[in-house]
């Protein structure tokens, strides 16, 4: 909804620039008769501001509640009070990594350097570093909890994570999400787009590993040895996974093809010619 | 068109400007000249413009507040009704009205209804969707979503007089002044 509202004025621009009747009709329907009236703009800006304000706490609550889904489970490795803040930080961290992963090539291919500047890149990298540190703190504190709880099952869970059959996944996770983002402390690395892109790929892999470690390593050694087992993704698991990525990119490319990648009207407001001189 | 008569066939007169500064200055002068039923059209939001045409307040924040309150109460009492009245289940001896457990859903419902109120309220106050509007008839109006700026004096303004309005708008240094048919 937020996304659609943000596009309404741009749909109107696309409608008025369309050079075929079909596009004119489709964009016209989506623009809903937007005509840039001053009264409309005034209410529009107010609605947009309120929506942004409402959406921000929603981000926190969504990830908190997703983490509650784990935390109410009694399985060691799921039943942790650290989950809500660590999931929220993880979501922002993974989100920025994904944005960088997509933005860096798009910016290069479509020549958007003057819209998405190095300052944006630098700031995104800094947010990634900050939230990455929170996530890493979450990993460390999880291990601490396991030891400090004195609970036999909790201790076994964390020991098994580090030294059990899935240990390579755990250490790969620490490498991807704990160590790699430390490179972002250096300004030279934040300014190097190739390195920044590689780091964002590693972080995205790390976030996938995080989910794998939480879900699989916690479940494969349950309270009862009779329910112990190993999980190997089948070819259908992989096909499903690759398919979702393909579906995402198909939609993304359709979006880039038919809709503005960057809000047109918001870019206009920052043009020097948009200044109102008294 | 005769002077001084109401104009049944006219929506208003429209002046076209090249930049936002001209439009805002023109809107201010038009307002100062006593016209009240005026409106500006621009490709991007101009804060000064809505002030210049005398449009400062919108009921939208109030609508969103009411939506949020209704959403919150609705979310809470939906759960209260389910857990206490319709299908009470004793869970570990806890009270039926275990309100702390209701908070996440109450919060989500608050945000959901407030967000819907913001979007639908904005569209309703703006009377959108409205695929056809008279101003679209004006030549070059398609540029209002690109790089041109328009000011309209509507014929329903009590002070409106066609020739007078055209003459007045021409003093504001527009690119062109046109009639908008009803």
Coordinates of C-alpha atoms in Angstrom, one line a residue:
Chain A
X1 CA 0.0 0.0 0.0
X2 CA 2.8 2.3 1.0
X3 CA 4.6 1.4 -2.2
X4 CA 1.5 2.0 -4.4
X5 CA 0.8 5.4 -2.8
X6 CA 4.4 6.5 -3.5
X7 CA 3.9 5.6 -7.1
X8 CA 0.6 7.5 -7.8
X9 CA 2.1 10.8 -9.0
X10 CA 4.7 8.9 -11.1
X11 CA 1.9 6.8 -12.7
X12 CA 0.4 10.2 -13.7
X13 CA 3.7 11.2 -15.3
X14 CA 3.9 7.8 -17.1
X15 CA 0.3 8.2 -18.2
X16 CA 1.0 11.6 -19.7
X17 CA 4.2 10.4 -21.4
X18 CA 2.8 7.1 -22.7
X19 CA 3.1 6.7 -26.4
X20 CA 0.7 3.9 -26.9
X21 CA -3.0 3.7 -26.0
X22 CA -2.7 0.5 -24.0
X23 CA 0.0 2.0 -21.7
X24 CA -1.9 5.2 -21.4
X25 CA -4.9 3.3 -20.2
X26 CA -3.1 1.1 -17.8
X27 CA -1.0 3.9 -16.3
X28 CA -4.1 6.1 -16.3
X29 CA -6.1 3.5 -14.3
X30 CA -3.2 3.2 -11.8
X31 CA -2.8 7.0 -11.5
X32 CA -6.5 7.3 -10.6
X33 CA -6.8 10.7 -12.2
X34 CA -3.9 12.3 -10.4
X35 CA -3.5 15.8 -11.7
X36 CA -1.0 17.5 -9.4
X37 CA -3.5 19.8 -7.7
X38 CA -1.9 21.8 -4.8
X39 CA -4.7 20.6 -2.5
X40 CA -4.1 17.0 -3.5
X41 CA -0.3 17.4 -2.9
X42 CA -0.9 18.8 0.5
X43 CA -3.0 15.9 1.7
X44 CA -0.7 13.4 -0.2
X45 CA 2.4 14.6 1.6
X46 CA 0.5 14.4 4.9
X47 CA -0.6 10.9 4.2
X48 CA 2.9 9.8 3.1
X49 CA 4.4 11.3 6.3
X50 CA 1.9 9.5 8.5
X51 CA 2.3 6.2 6.7
X52 CA 6.1 6.4 7.1
X53 CA 5.6 7.1 10.8
X54 CA 3.2 4.1 11.1
X55 CA 5.5 1.8 9.1
X56 CA 8.6 2.3 11.2
X57 CA 7.3 0.7 14.5
X58 CA 5.7 -2.0 12.3
X59 CA 9.2 -3.1 11.2
X60 CA 10.2 -3.7 14.8
X61 CA 7.0 -5.5 15.7
X62 CA 7.0 -7.8 12.6
X63 CA 10.4 -9.2 13.4
X64 CA 9.9 -9.3 17.1
X65 CA 6.8 -11.4 16.6
X66 CA 8.5 -13.7 14.1
X67 CA 11.2 -14.2 16.7
X68 CA 8.5 -15.0 19.3
X69 CA 7.4 -17.8 17.1
X70 CA 10.7 -19.4 17.8
X71 CA 11.0 -18.2 21.4
X72 CA 7.7 -19.9 22.4
X73 CA 9.1 -23.2 21.2
X74 CA 10.8 -25.1 24.0
X75 CA 13.6 -26.4 21.8
X76 CA 17.0 -25.3 23.1
X77 CA 18.4 -22.8 20.5
X78 CA 14.9 -21.4 19.9
X79 CA 13.8 -20.6 23.4
X80 CA 15.8 -17.4 23.9
X81 CA 14.9 -14.0 25.1
X82 CA 17.7 -12.4 23.0
X83 CA 15.7 -13.2 19.8
X84 CA 13.5 -10.1 19.3
X85 CA 16.3 -7.4 19.2
X86 CA 18.6 -9.7 17.4
X87 CA 16.0 -10.6 14.7
X88 CA 15.2 -6.9 14.2
X89 CA 18.9 -6.0 13.8
X90 CA 19.3 -9.0 11.6
X91 CA 16.4 -7.8 9.4
X92 CA 17.8 -4.3 8.9
X93 CA 21.3 -5.8 8.4
X94 CA 20.1 -8.3 5.7
X95 CA 17.9 -5.6 4.2
X96 CA 20.7 -3.2 3.7
X97 CA 22.9 -6.0 2.3
X98 CA 20.2 -6.9 -0.2
X99 CA 19.7 -3.3 -1.2
X100 CA 23.4 -2.9 -1.8
X101 CA 23.5 -6.2 -3.7
X102 CA 20.8 -5.0 -6.1
X103 CA 21.7 -1.3 -6.2
X104 CA 25.4 -1.5 -7.0
X105 CA 24.9 -3.2 -10.4
X106 CA 21.7 -1.3 -11.3
X107 CA 23.3 2.0 -10.5
X108 CA 26.2 1.1 -12.8
X109 CA 24.1 -0.3 -15.7
X110 CA 21.6 2.5 -15.8
X111 CA 24.0 5.3 -15.0
X112 CA 22.3 6.4 -11.8
X113 CA 25.4 7.7 -10.2
X114 CA 24.0 11.2 -9.7
X115 CA 20.9 10.0 -8.0
X116 CA 22.4 7.3 -5.8
X117 CA 25.6 8.9 -4.7
X118 CA 28.6 7.6 -2.9
X119 CA 27.3 9.2 0.2
X120 CA 24.3 7.0 0.1
X121 CA 26.6 3.9 -0.4
X122 CA 28.8 5.0 2.5
X123 CA 25.8 5.5 4.8
X124 CA 24.3 2.1 3.9
X125 CA 27.6 0.5 4.6
X126 CA 27.7 2.2 8.0
X127 CA 24.2 1.0 8.9
X128 CA 25.2 -2.5 7.8
X129 CA 28.3 -2.3 10.1
X130 CA 26.3 -1.1 13.1
X131 CA 23.5 -3.7 12.7
X132 CA 26.1 -6.3 11.9
X133 CA 27.7 -5.7 15.3
X134 CA 24.4 -6.1 17.0
X135 CA 23.8 -9.4 15.2
X136 CA 27.3 -10.6 16.1
X137 CA 26.7 -9.6 19.7
X138 CA 23.5 -11.7 19.5
X139 CA 25.6 -14.7 18.4
X140 CA 28.1 -14.2 21.3
X141 CA 25.4 -13.7 23.9
X142 CA 23.6 -16.9 22.7
X143 CA 26.8 -18.8 23.4
X144 CA 27.1 -17.1 26.7
X145 CA 23.5 -18.0 27.6
X146 CA 24.1 -21.6 26.8
X147 CA 27.1 -21.7 29.2
X148 CA 25.7 -19.5 31.9
X149 CA 22.3 -21.1 32.1
X150 CA 23.9 -24.2 33.5
X151 CA 21.2 -26.1 31.7
X152 CA 22.4 -29.4 30.4
X153 CA 20.4 -29.1 27.1
X154 CA 21.3 -25.5 26.4
X155 CA 25.0 -26.3 27.0
X156 CA 24.8 -29.3 24.7
X157 CA 23.0 -27.3 22.0
X158 CA 25.7 -24.6 21.8
X159 CA 28.5 -27.1 22.1
X160 CA 26.9 -29.2 19.4
X161 CA 26.5 -26.1 17.2
X162 CA 30.2 -25.3 17.4
X163 CA 31.6 -28.9 17.3
X164 CA 28.8 -31.1 16.0
X165 CA 28.0 -32.3 12.5
X166 CA 26.8 -28.9 11.4
X167 CA 29.9 -27.0 12.9
X168 CA 31.1 -25.9 9.4
X169 CA 27.8 -24.0 8.9
X170 CA 28.2 -22.3 12.3
X171 CA 31.8 -21.2 11.7
X172 CA 30.8 -20.1 8.1
X173 CA 28.1 -18.0 9.8
X174 CA 30.5 -16.4 12.2
X175 CA 32.8 -15.7 9.3
X176 CA 30.1 -14.2 7.1
X177 CA 28.2 -12.2 9.6
X178 CA 30.6 -11.6 12.4
X179 CA 34.0 -11.1 10.7
X180 CA 33.3 -9.9 7.2
X181 CA 31.4 -6.7 8.1
X182 CA 34.3 -5.6 10.3
X183 CA 36.0 -4.6 6.9
X184 CA 33.4 -1.9 6.7
X185 CA 35.2 0.0 9.5
X186 CA 37.6 1.2 6.7
X187 CA 36.6 4.1 4.6
X188 CA 38.6 2.8 1.6
X189 CA 36.6 -0.4 1.6
X190 CA 33.3 1.5 1.9
X191 CA 34.3 3.6 -1.1
X192 CA 35.2 0.5 -3.2
X193 CA 32.0 -0.6 -4.8
X194 CA 33.3 -4.0 -6.0
X195 CA 34.4 -4.9 -2.4
X196 CA 31.2 -3.5 -1.0
X197 CA 29.2 -5.7 -3.4
X198 CA 31.2 -8.8 -2.5
X199 CA 30.7 -8.0 1.2
X200 CA 26.9 -7.7 0.6
X201 CA 26.9 -11.1 -1.1
X202 CA 28.8 -12.7 1.8
X203 CA 26.4 -11.1 4.3
X204 CA 23.4 -12.4 2.4
X205 CA 24.8 -15.9 2.4
X206 CA 25.5 -15.3 6.1
X207 CA 21.9 -14.5 6.8
X208 CA 20.8 -17.6 5.0
X209 CA 23.2 -19.6 7.2
X210 CA 21.8 -17.9 10.3
X211 CA 18.3 -19.3 9.5
X212 CA 19.8 -22.6 8.7
X213 CA 21.7 -22.8 11.9
X214 CA 18.8 -21.7 14.1
X215 CA 16.3 -24.0 12.5
X216 CA 18.3 -27.1 11.6
X217 CA 21.0 -27.4 14.3
X218 CA 18.4 -26.8 17.0
X219 CA 16.1 -29.5 15.7
X220 CA 18.5 -32.2 14.7
X221 CA 19.4 -32.9 18.3
X222 CA 16.2 -32.8 20.2
X223 CA 15.5 -33.8 23.9
X224 CA 14.9 -37.4 22.8
X225 CA 17.7 -39.3 21.0
X226 CA 14.9 -41.1 19.1
X227 CA 14.1 -37.9 17.3
X228 CA 17.7 -37.2 16.3
X229 CA 18.5 -37.1 12.7
X230 CA 20.4 -35.3 9.9
X231 CA 18.9 -32.9 7.4
X232 CA 20.1 -32.9 3.8
X233 CA 18.3 -30.7 1.4
X234 CA 16.8 -32.8 -1.4
X235 CA 16.9 -31.7 -5.0
X236 CA 13.3 -30.5 -4.6
X237 CA 14.4 -28.3 -1.7
X238 CA 17.1 -26.8 -3.8
X239 CA 14.7 -26.4 -6.8
X240 CA 12.2 -24.6 -4.6
X241 CA 14.9 -22.3 -3.2
X242 CA 16.4 -21.4 -6.6
X243 CA 12.8 -21.0 -8.0
X244 CA 11.9 -18.4 -5.4
X245 CA 15.1 -16.5 -6.2
X246 CA 14.2 -16.7 -9.9
X247 CA 10.7 -15.5 -9.2
X248 CA 12.0 -12.6 -7.2
X249 CA 14.3 -11.5 -10.0
X250 CA 11.6 -12.0 -12.6
X251 CA 9.3 -9.6 -10.7
X252 CA 12.2 -7.2 -10.1
X253 CA 13.1 -7.0 -13.7
X254 CA 9.5 -6.5 -14.7
X255 CA 9.4 -3.6 -12.2
X256 CA 12.5 -2.0 -13.6
X257 CA 11.1 -2.4 -17.1
X258 CA 7.6 -0.8 -16.5
X259 CA 7.9 1.4 -13.4
X260 CA 10.3 4.0 -12.2
X261 CA 13.2 2.6 -10.2
X262 CA 13.6 5.9 -8.4
X263 CA 10.7 8.1 -7.4
X264 CA 10.4 10.7 -10.2
X265 CA 8.5 13.4 -8.3
X266 CA 10.8 13.2 -5.2
X267 CA 13.8 13.6 -7.4
X268 CA 12.2 16.7 -8.9
X269 CA 11.8 18.3 -5.5
X270 CA 15.6 18.3 -4.9
X271 CA 16.4 19.9 -8.3
X272 CA 17.8 23.5 -7.9
X273 CA 15.0 24.6 -10.3
X274 CA 12.4 23.4 -7.8
X275 CA 13.5 26.0 -5.2
X276 CA 10.8 28.7 -4.7
X277 CA 12.4 32.1 -4.7
X278 CA 10.5 34.7 -2.8
Chain B
X1 CA -18.9 36.2 -23.4
X2 CA -20.6 39.1 -21.7
X3 CA -19.2 40.7 -18.7
X4 CA -20.6 40.3 -15.2
X5 CA -22.8 37.3 -16.0
X6 CA -22.3 33.8 -14.4
X7 CA -20.4 31.6 -16.8
X8 CA -22.3 28.3 -17.1
X9 CA -20.1 26.9 -19.7
X10 CA -16.7 27.6 -18.1
X11 CA -14.9 25.7 -15.4
X12 CA -12.3 28.5 -15.0
X13 CA -9.4 30.2 -16.6
X14 CA -5.9 28.7 -16.5
X15 CA -2.5 30.3 -16.6
X16 CA 0.6 28.4 -17.5
X17 CA 4.0 29.2 -15.9
X18 CA 7.5 27.9 -16.4
X19 CA 8.8 27.5 -12.9
X20 CA 7.5 27.1 -9.3
X21 CA 8.7 30.5 -8.2
X22 CA 6.5 32.2 -10.8
X23 CA 3.6 30.0 -9.9
X24 CA 3.8 30.7 -6.1
X25 CA 4.2 34.4 -6.7
X26 CA 1.2 34.4 -9.1
X27 CA -0.9 32.4 -6.6
X28 CA -0.1 34.9 -3.8
X29 CA -1.1 37.9 -6.0
X30 CA -4.3 36.1 -7.1
X31 CA -5.2 35.4 -3.5
X32 CA -4.3 39.0 -2.6
X33 CA -6.6 40.2 -5.4
X34 CA -9.5 38.6 -3.6
X35 CA -9.9 35.3 -5.5
X36 CA -10.6 32.4 -3.2
X37 CA -11.6 29.5 -5.5
X38 CA -8.2 29.0 -7.0
X39 CA -6.0 26.0 -7.4
X40 CA -2.4 25.3 -8.5
X41 CA -1.1 22.3 -10.4
X42 CA 2.5 21.2 -10.3
X43 CA 4.6 18.1 -11.1
X44 CA 5.9 17.9 -7.5
X45 CA 4.7 19.0 -4.1
X46 CA 5.3 22.7 -3.4
X47 CA 4.7 23.6 0.2
X48 CA 4.5 27.3 -0.4
X49 CA 1.9 26.8 -3.1
X50 CA -0.8 25.3 -0.8
X51 CA -0.2 28.2 1.6
X52 CA -0.4 30.7 -1.2
X53 CA -3.8 29.5 -2.3
X54 CA -5.0 29.6 1.2
X55 CA -5.1 25.9 1.9
X56 CA -3.5 25.1 5.2
X57 CA -5.5 22.6 7.1
X58 CA -6.5 19.1 6.3
X59 CA -8.6 16.7 8.3
X60 CA -6.3 13.8 7.4
X61 CA -4.4 13.6 10.7
X62 CA -7.7 13.5 12.6
X63 CA -9.0 10.7 10.4
X64 CA -5.8 8.7 10.9
X65 CA -6.0 9.2 14.7
X66 CA -9.6 8.1 14.8
X67 CA -8.7 5.1 12.5
X68 CA -5.9 4.2 14.9
X69 CA -8.0 4.4 18.0
X70 CA -10.8 2.3 16.4
X71 CA -8.3 -0.2 15.2
X72 CA -6.7 -0.5 18.6
X73 CA -10.0 -0.9 20.4
X74 CA -11.3 -3.2 17.7
X75 CA -8.2 -5.4 17.9
X76 CA -8.3 -5.6 21.7
X77 CA -12.0 -6.3 22.0
X78 CA -12.0 -8.8 19.2
X79 CA -9.6 -10.9 21.3
X80 CA -11.5 -10.1 24.5
X81 CA -14.7 -11.4 22.9
X82 CA -13.0 -14.5 21.6
X83 CA -11.1 -15.4 24.8
X84 CA -13.6 -14.3 27.5
X85 CA -17.0 -14.4 26.0
X86 CA -17.2 -16.7 23.0
X87 CA -14.8 -19.5 23.7
X88 CA -13.1 -19.2 27.1
X89 CA -10.4 -21.8 27.7
X90 CA -8.5 -22.2 30.9
X91 CA -4.8 -22.1 30.0
X92 CA -2.7 -23.0 33.0
X93 CA -5.1 -21.2 35.4
X94 CA -4.4 -17.8 33.8
X95 CA -7.2 -15.3 33.7
X96 CA -9.3 -15.4 30.5
X97 CA -8.6 -11.7 30.0
X98 CA -4.8 -12.1 29.8
X99 CA -4.4 -8.7 28.3
X100 CA -0.6 -8.6 28.0
X101 CA -0.9 -11.4 25.4
X102 CA -3.4 -9.3 23.5
X103 CA -1.0 -6.4 23.0
X104 CA 0.8 -7.5 19.8
X105 CA -2.4 -8.0 17.9
X106 CA -3.9 -4.8 19.3
X107 CA -0.8 -3.0 18.1
X108 CA -0.9 -4.5 14.7
X109 CA -4.6 -3.7 14.3
X110 CA -3.9 -0.1 15.3
X111 CA -1.3 0.3 12.7
X112 CA -3.3 -1.5 10.1
X113 CA -6.5 0.5 10.4
X114 CA -4.5 3.8 10.8
X115 CA -2.6 3.0 7.6
X116 CA -5.7 2.2 5.7
X117 CA -7.3 5.4 7.1
X118 CA -4.3 7.4 5.8
X119 CA -4.4 6.0 2.3
X120 CA -8.2 5.8 1.8
X121 CA -8.7 9.1 3.7
X122 CA -6.2 10.8 1.5
X123 CA -7.9 9.4 -1.7
X124 CA -11.4 10.2 -0.4
X125 CA -10.6 13.8 0.6
X126 CA -8.9 14.3 -2.8
X127 CA -12.0 12.7 -4.5
X128 CA -9.8 10.1 -6.2
X129 CA -10.1 7.9 -8.3
X130 CA -11.5 10.5 -10.7
X131 CA -10.3 9.5 -14.1
X132 CA -11.9 12.5 -15.8
X133 CA -11.6 16.1 -14.7
X134 CA -12.2 19.3 -16.6
X135 CA -8.7 20.6 -16.3
X136 CA -7.5 17.7 -18.4
X137 CA -9.2 19.5 -21.3
X138 CA -6.8 22.4 -21.2
X139 CA -4.2 22.3 -23.9
X140 CA -0.7 21.5 -22.6
X141 CA -2.2 20.3 -19.3
X142 CA -0.4 17.0 -19.7
X143 CA 2.8 18.9 -18.9
X144 CA 1.5 19.4 -15.3
X145 CA 2.9 16.0 -14.5
X146 CA 6.2 16.9 -16.2
X147 CA 7.7 20.4 -16.2
X148 CA 4.9 23.0 -16.3
X149 CA 3.1 24.8 -13.6
X150 CA -0.6 25.9 -13.8
X151 CA -2.8 28.3 -11.9
X152 CA -6.6 28.1 -12.2
X153 CA -9.2 30.7 -11.1
X154 CA -12.5 28.7 -11.0
X155 CA -15.7 30.1 -12.3
X156 CA -17.5 29.3 -9.0
X157 CA -15.5 32.1 -7.3
X158 CA -17.9 34.9 -6.4
X159 CA -15.5 37.5 -7.8
X160 CA -15.1 35.5 -11.0
X161 CA -15.6 37.4 -14.2
X162 CA -14.2 35.9 -17.4
X163 CA -12.6 38.9 -19.0
X164 CA -11.5 40.4 -15.8
X165 CA -9.9 37.1 -14.7
X166 CA -8.1 36.7 -18.0
X167 CA -6.8 40.3 -17.9
X168 CA -5.7 39.8 -14.3
X169 CA -3.8 36.5 -15.1
X170 CA -2.1 38.1 -18.0
X171 CA -0.5 40.7 -15.7
X172 CA 1.2 37.9 -13.9
X173 CA 3.6 37.2 -16.8
X174 CA 2.3 33.7 -17.7
X175 CA 3.4 31.7 -20.8
X176 CA -0.3 31.6 -21.8
X177 CA -3.8 32.0 -20.4
X178 CA -6.6 29.6 -21.6
X179 CA -10.2 28.9 -20.8
X180 CA -11.2 25.6 -19.3
X181 CA -14.5 24.4 -20.6
X182 CA -17.1 22.9 -18.3

